[in-house]
CSV table of C-alpha atoms in Angstrom, one decimal:
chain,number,residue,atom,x,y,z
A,1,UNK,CA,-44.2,-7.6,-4.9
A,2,UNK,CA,-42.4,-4.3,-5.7
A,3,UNK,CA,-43.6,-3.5,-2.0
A,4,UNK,CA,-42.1,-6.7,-0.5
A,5,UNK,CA,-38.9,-6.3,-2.0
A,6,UNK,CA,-38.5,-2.4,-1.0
A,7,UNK,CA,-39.4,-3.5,2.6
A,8,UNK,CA,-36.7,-6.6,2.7
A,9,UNK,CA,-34.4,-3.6,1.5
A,10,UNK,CA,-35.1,-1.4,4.4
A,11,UNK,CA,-34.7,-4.3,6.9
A,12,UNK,CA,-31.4,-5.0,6.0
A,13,UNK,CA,-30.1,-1.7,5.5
A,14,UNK,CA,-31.4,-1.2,9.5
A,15,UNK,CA,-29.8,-4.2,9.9
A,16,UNK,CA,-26.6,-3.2,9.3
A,17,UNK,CA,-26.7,0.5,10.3
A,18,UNK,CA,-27.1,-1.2,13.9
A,19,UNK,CA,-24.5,-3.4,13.5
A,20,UNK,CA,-22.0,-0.5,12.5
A,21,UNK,CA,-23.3,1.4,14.9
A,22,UNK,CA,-22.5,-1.0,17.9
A,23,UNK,CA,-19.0,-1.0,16.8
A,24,UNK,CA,-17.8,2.4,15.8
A,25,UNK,CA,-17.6,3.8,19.5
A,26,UNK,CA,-14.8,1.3,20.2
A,27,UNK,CA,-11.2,2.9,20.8
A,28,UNK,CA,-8.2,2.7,18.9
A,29,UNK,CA,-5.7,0.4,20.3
A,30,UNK,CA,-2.4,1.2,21.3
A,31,UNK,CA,0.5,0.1,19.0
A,32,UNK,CA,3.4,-0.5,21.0
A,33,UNK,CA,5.1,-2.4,19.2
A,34,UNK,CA,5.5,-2.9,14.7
A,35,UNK,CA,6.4,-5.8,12.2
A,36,UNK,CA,7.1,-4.7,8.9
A,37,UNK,CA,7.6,-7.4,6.4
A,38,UNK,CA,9.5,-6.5,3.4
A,39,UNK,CA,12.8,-4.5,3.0
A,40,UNK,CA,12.0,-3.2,0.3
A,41,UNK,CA,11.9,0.5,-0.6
A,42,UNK,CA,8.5,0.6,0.7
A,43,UNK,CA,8.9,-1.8,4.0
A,44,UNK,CA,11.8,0.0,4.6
A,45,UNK,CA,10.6,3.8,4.4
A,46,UNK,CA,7.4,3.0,6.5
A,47,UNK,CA,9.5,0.9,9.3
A,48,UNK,CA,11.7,4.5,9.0
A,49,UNK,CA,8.9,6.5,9.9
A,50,UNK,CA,7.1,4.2,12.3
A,51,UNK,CA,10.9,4.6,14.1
A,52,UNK,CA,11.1,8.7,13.9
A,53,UNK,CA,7.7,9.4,14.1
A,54,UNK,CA,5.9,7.1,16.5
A,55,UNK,CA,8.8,6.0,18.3
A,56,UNK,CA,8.0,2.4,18.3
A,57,UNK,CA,10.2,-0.5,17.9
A,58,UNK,CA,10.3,-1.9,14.4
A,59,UNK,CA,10.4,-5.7,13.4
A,60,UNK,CA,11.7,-5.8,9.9
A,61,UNK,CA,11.4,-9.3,8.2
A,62,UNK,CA,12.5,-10.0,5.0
A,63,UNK,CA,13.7,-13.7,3.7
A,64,UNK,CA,16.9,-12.5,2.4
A,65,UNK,CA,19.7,-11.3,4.4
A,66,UNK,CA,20.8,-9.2,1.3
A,67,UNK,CA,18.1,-7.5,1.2
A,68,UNK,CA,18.0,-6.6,4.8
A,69,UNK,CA,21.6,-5.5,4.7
A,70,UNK,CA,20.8,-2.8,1.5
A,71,UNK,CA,17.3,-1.4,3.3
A,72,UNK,CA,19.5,-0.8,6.5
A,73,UNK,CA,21.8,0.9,3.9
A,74,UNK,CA,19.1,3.5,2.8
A,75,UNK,CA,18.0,3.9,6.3
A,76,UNK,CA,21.4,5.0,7.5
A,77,UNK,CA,21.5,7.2,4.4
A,78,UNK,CA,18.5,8.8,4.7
A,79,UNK,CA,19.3,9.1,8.4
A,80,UNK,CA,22.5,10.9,7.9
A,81,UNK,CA,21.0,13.2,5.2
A,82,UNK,CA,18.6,14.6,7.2
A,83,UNK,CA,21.2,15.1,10.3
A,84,UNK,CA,23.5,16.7,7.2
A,85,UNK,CA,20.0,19.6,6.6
A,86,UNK,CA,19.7,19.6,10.2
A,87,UNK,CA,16.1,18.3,10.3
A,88,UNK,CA,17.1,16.0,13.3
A,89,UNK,CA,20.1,15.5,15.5
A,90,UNK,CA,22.6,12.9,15.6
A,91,UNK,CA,21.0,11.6,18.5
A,92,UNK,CA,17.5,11.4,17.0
A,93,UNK,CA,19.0,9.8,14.1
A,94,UNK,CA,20.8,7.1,16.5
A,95,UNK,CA,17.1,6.5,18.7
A,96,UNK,CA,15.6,6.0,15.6
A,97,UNK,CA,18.6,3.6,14.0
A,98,UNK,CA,18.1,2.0,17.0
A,99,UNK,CA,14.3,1.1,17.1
A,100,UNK,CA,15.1,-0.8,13.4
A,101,UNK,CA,15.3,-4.8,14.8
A,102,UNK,CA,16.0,-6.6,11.2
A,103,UNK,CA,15.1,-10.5,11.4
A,104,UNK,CA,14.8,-13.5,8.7
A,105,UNK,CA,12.4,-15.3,10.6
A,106,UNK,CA,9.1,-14.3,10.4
A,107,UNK,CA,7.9,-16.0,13.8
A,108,UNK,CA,9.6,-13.2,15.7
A,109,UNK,CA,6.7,-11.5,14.9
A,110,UNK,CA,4.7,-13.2,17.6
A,111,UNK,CA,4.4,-10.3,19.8
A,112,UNK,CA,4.0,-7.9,17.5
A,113,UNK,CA,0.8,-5.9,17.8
A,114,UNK,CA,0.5,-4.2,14.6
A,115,UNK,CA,2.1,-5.8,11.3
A,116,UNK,CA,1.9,-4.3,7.9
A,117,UNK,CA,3.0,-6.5,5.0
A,118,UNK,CA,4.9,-4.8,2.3
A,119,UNK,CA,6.0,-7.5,0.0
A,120,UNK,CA,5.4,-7.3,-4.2
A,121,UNK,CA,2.2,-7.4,-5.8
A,122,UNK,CA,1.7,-11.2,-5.6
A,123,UNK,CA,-2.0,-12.4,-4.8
A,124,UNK,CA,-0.3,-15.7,-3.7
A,125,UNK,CA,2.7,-14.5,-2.0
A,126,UNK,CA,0.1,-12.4,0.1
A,127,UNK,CA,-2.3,-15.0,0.7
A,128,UNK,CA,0.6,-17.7,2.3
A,129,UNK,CA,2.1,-14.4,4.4
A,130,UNK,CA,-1.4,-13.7,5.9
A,131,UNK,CA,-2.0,-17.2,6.3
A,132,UNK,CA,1.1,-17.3,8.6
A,133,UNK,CA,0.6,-14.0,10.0
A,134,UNK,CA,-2.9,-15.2,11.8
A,135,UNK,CA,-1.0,-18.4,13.0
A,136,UNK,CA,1.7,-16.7,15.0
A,137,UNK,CA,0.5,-12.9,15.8
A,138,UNK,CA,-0.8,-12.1,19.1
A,139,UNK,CA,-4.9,-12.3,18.6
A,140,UNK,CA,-4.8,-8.7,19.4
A,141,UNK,CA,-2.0,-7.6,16.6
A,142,UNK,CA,-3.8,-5.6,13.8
A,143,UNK,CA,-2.7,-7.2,10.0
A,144,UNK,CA,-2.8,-4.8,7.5
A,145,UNK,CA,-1.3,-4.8,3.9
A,146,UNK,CA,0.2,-2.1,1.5
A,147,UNK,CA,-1.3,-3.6,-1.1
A,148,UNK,CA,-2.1,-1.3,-4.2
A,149,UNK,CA,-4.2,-2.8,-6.0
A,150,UNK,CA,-5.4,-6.6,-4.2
A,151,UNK,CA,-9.0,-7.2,-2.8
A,152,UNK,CA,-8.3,-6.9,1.2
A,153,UNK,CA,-11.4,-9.2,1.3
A,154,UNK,CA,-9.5,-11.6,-0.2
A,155,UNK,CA,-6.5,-11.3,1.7
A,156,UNK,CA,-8.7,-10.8,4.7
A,157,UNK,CA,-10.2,-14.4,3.7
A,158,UNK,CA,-6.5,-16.0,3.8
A,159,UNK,CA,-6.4,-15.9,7.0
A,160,UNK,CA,-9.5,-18.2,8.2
A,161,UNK,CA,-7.9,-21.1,7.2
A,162,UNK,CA,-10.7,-22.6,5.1
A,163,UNK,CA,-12.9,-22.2,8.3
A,164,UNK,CA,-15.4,-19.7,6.7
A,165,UNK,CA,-17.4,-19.5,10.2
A,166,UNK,CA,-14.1,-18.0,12.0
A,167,UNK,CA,-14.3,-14.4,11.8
A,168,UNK,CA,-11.5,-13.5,14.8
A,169,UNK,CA,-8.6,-13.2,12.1
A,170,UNK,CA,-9.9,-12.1,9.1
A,171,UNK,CA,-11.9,-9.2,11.0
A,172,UNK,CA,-8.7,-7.8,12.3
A,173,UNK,CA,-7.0,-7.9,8.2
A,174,UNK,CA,-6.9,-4.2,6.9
A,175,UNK,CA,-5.1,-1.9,4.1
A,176,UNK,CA,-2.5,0.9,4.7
A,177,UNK,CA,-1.8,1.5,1.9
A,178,UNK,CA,1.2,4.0,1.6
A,179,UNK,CA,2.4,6.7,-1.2
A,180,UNK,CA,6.0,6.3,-2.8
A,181,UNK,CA,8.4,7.3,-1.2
A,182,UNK,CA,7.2,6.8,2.6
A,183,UNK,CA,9.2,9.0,3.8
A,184,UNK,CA,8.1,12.1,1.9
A,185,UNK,CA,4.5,11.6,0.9
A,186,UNK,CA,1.7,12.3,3.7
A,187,UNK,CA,-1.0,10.5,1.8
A,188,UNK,CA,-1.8,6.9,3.2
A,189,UNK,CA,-5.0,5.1,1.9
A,190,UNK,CA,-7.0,2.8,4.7
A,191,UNK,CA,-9.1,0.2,3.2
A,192,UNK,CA,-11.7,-2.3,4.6
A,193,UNK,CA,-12.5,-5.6,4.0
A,194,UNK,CA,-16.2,-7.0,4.2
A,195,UNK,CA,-15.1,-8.6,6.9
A,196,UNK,CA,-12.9,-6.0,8.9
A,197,UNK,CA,-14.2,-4.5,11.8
A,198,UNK,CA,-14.7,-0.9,12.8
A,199,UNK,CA,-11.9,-1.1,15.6
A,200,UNK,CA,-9.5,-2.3,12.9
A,201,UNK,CA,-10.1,0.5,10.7
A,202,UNK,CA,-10.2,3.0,13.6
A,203,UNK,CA,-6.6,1.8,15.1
A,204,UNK,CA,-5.4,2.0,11.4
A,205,UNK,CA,-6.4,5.5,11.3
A,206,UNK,CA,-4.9,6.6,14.3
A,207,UNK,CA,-1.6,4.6,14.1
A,208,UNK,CA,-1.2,6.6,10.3
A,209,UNK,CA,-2.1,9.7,12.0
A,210,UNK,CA,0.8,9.1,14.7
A,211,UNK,CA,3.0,8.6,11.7
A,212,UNK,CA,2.6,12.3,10.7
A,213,UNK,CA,0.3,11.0,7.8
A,214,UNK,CA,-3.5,11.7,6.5
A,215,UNK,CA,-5.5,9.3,6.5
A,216,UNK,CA,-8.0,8.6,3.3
A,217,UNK,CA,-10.4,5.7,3.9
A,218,UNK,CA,-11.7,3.7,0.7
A,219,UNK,CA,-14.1,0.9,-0.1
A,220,UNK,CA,-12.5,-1.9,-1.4
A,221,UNK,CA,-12.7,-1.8,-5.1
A,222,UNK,CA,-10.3,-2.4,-8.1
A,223,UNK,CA,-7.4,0.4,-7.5
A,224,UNK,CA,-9.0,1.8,-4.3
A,225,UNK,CA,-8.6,5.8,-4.5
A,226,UNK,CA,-5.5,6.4,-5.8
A,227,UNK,CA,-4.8,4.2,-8.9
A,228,UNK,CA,-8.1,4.4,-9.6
A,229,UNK,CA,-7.5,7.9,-10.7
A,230,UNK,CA,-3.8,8.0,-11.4
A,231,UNK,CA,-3.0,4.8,-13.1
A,232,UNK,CA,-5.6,5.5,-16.1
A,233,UNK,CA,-4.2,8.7,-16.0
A,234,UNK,CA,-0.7,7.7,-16.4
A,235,UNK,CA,-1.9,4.7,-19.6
A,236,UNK,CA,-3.7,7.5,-21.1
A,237,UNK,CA,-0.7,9.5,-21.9
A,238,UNK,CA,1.0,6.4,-23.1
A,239,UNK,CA,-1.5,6.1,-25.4
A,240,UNK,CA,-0.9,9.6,-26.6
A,241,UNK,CA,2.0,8.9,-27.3
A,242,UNK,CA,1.9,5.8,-28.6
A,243,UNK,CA,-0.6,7.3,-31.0
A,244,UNK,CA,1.3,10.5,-31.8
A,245,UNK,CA,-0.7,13.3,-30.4
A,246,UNK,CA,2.9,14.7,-28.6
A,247,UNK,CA,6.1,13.0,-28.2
A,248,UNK,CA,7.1,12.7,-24.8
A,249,UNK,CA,8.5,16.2,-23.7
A,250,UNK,CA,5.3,17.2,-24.7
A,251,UNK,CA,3.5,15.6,-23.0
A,252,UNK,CA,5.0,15.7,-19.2
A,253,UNK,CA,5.6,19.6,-19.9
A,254,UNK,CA,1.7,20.3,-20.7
A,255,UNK,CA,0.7,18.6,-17.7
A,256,UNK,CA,3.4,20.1,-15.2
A,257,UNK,CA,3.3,23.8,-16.4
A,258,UNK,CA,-0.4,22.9,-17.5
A,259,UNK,CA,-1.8,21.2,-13.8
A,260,UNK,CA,1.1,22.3,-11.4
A,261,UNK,CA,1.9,18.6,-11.1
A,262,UNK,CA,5.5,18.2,-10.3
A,263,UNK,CA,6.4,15.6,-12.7
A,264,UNK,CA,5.0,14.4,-15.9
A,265,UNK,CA,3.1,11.3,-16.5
A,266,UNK,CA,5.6,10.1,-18.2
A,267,UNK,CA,8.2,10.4,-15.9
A,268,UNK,CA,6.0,9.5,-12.7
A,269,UNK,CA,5.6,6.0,-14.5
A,270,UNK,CA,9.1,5.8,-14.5
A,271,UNK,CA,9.7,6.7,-10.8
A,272,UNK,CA,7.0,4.2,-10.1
A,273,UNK,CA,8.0,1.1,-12.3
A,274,UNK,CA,6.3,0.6,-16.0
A,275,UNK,CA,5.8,-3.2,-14.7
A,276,UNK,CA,4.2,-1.9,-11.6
A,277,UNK,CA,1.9,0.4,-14.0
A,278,UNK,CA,1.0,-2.5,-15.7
A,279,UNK,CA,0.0,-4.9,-13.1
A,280,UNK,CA,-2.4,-2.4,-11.6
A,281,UNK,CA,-3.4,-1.6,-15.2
A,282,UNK,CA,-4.1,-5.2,-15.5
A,283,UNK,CA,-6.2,-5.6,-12.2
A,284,UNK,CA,-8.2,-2.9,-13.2
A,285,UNK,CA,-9.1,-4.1,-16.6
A,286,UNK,CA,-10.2,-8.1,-15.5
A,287,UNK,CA,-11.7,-7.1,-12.5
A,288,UNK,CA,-13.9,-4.5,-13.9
A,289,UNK,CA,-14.6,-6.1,-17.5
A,290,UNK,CA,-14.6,-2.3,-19.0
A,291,UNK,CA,-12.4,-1.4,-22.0
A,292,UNK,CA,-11.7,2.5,-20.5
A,293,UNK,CA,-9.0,0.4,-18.5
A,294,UNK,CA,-7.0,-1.9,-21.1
A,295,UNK,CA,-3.4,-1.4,-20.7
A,296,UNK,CA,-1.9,0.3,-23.5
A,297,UNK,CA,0.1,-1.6,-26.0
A,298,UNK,CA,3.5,0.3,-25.6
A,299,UNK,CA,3.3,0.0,-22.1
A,300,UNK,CA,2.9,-4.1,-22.2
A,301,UNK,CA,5.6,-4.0,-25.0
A,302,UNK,CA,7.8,-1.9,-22.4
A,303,UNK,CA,7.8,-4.0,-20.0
A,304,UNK,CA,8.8,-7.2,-22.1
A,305,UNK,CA,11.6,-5.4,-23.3
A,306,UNK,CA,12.8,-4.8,-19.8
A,307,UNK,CA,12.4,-1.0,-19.6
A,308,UNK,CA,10.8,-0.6,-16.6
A,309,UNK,CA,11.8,3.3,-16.1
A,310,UNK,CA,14.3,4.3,-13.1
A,311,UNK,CA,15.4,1.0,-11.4
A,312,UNK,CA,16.2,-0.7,-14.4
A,313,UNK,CA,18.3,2.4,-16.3
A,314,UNK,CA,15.6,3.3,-19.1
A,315,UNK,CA,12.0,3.9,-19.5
A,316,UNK,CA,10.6,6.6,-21.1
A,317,UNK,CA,13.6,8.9,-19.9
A,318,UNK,CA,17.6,7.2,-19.6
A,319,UNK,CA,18.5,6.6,-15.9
C-alpha cells in the first residue's frame, strides 16, 4: 500500500514538472502600454515610475476625481523635486508628466496590456475590480494586484465568472506587489496563483525589472515574503511595549543602532499605517490558525482609537 501511494506521488510530481516545463521557455511579452487603478500613494508612485522608468503611457483610474486631482499633485511634486537635486531635467520631468492619462472610467482600460490594481486591502473590492478587469481588458493584457497580504488564487478565481472550467483569465491574474514608497524602494514581490501561468510570471518579472526594480518571486501564502517576516516583527515590539520590557525610544533605538535598520519598529508601523499593520496581522492569524501571529492588544486598541501613526497626526510618535 505504502508502495502504491509513493508511486501515485512520483506520477504526479512528473506530471507537473512536464507541465512547467512546457511553459517556462515562453517569452515575456511586451508592455506597451499600463493601467494603474488607484491614486493612491501607492497607484500613484508606481504609475510615476512606470512613466520615468519604462517610458510607457500610464492609465490611471480611480472613482474619484479628488483623488485623482491630489495624486497628480504629488506627481508634479515629486517631479519638480527631483528637477530641483538635478536627478532629471525639466524636460524628462515634462515626458514623464506627460505619459500620466488620469481617467474615472475604468473601461478605458480596454486596451491596456498590463494593469496593476492598487486599490485598499478589501477582498471584495478586489474580487468585483478583477471581475471587470477580465470583462473589458484585451485577452492579452497581464492583471496583476499589489495586494499585500490577499490569496492571488482567489483573486485569480474572480475572474472566471463562476465558470470554473475557463482558465484564459484567471491564468493571466498575478501579484506585483510593491515596497512603500514606490518611488524609492527597489524591492517588488511577484507572486503566483495556482492558476497563473509561467508566461504571466515571466512578463511580471521583466516589466519590474524595466522599472529599475528586483524582482523576489513568492508562493502564495498568508503575508507572501515580506509581511511574513516584517509584520510579526513589527507586533512583536508592540508587545514589548505593551508589556514593559522598554518604552518606546527604547525600543526603535536598540533595533536601529542594534541592526542598522533605518527606522525603528515603532516608527516603521507608523509610516506604514497601525490599521494597515493590523489587517495583515489579522490575515495572518485566521489564515494560519497559529497563536505566534495574534495581533497584539495595543495595536487593535490603537487603531479604534484612531491613531493610525503618520496620516492621521499620532501613532506611536506625534505627526
Amino acid at each position: 500500500m505504502a508502495s502504491t501511494t509513493v508511486t501515485r506521488r512520483a506520477l504526479l510530481l512528473t506530471s507537473r514538472a512536464r507541465h512547467f516545463s512546457s511553459t517556462a521557455a515562453r517569452p515575456a511579452a511586451e508592455v506597451k502600454r499600463l493601467g494603474v487603478v488607484g491614486a493612491g500613494q501607492m497607484g500613484l508612485g508606481i504609475a510615476l515610475v512606470a512613466a520615468q522608468k519604462a517610458g510607457v503611457p500610464v492609465i490611471l483610474v480611480d472613482n474619484s476625481q479628488q483623488s485623482l486631482d491630489k495624486g497628480l499633485a504629488f506627481a508634479d511634486k515629486l517631479l519638480s523635486k527631483d528637477v530641483t537635486k538635478q536627478r532629471i531635467s525639466q524636460e524628462q520631468a515634462d515626458a514623464a508628466r506627460a505619459l500620466l492619462k488620469p481617467t474615472t472610467s475604468i473601461e478605458d482600460l480596454c486596451n491596456a496590456d498590463f494593469v496593476i490594481e492598487a486599490v485598499p486591502e478589501i477582498p471584495q473590492l478586489k474580487f468585483d475590480i478583477f471581475a471587470k478587469l477580465a470583462e473589458i481588458c484585451p485577452k492579452h493584457a497581464i492583471l496583476a494586484t499589489n495586494t499585500s497580504s490577499i490569496s492571488i488564487t482567489r483573486i485569480a478565481a474572480s475572474t472566471t465568472g463562476g465558470n470554473s472550467t475557463d482558465r484564459s483569465n484567471s491564468s493571466r491574474v498575478v501579484a506585483t506587489h510593491f515596497m512603500n514608497p514606490v518611488p524609492v524602494q527597489k524591492g517588488v514581490e511577484i507572486i503566483s496563483g495556482l492558476q497563473t501561468s509561467s508566461e504571466t510570471v515571466e512578463t511580471a518579472i521583466e516589466f519590474c525589472r524595466k522599472l529599475g526594480k528586483v524582482p523576489s518571486v513568492s508562493a502564495d501564502r498568508p503575508g507572501f515574503l515580506a509581511n511574513r517576516i516584517l509584520m510579526p516583527y513589527i507586533n512583536e515590539a508592540i508587545i514589548c511595549l505593551e508589556t514593559g520590557i522598554g518604552d518606546r525610544d527604547a525600543i526603535d533605538a536598540i533595533m536601529k543602532n542594534g541592526t542598522n535598520v533605518p527606522m525603528g519598529p515603532l516608527q516603521l508601523a507608523d509610516f506604514i499605517g497601525l490599521d494597515t499593520c493590523l489587517a495583515i496581522m489579522k490575515v495572518l492569524h485566521e489564515e494560519t490558525g497559529d497563536s505566534k501571529y495574534r495581533p497584539s492588544v495595543l495595536l487593535r486598541n490603537m487603531v479604534a482609537a484612531g491613531w493610525l501613526g503618520k496620516k492621521s497626526g499620532k501613532g506611536f510618535y506625534d505627526y
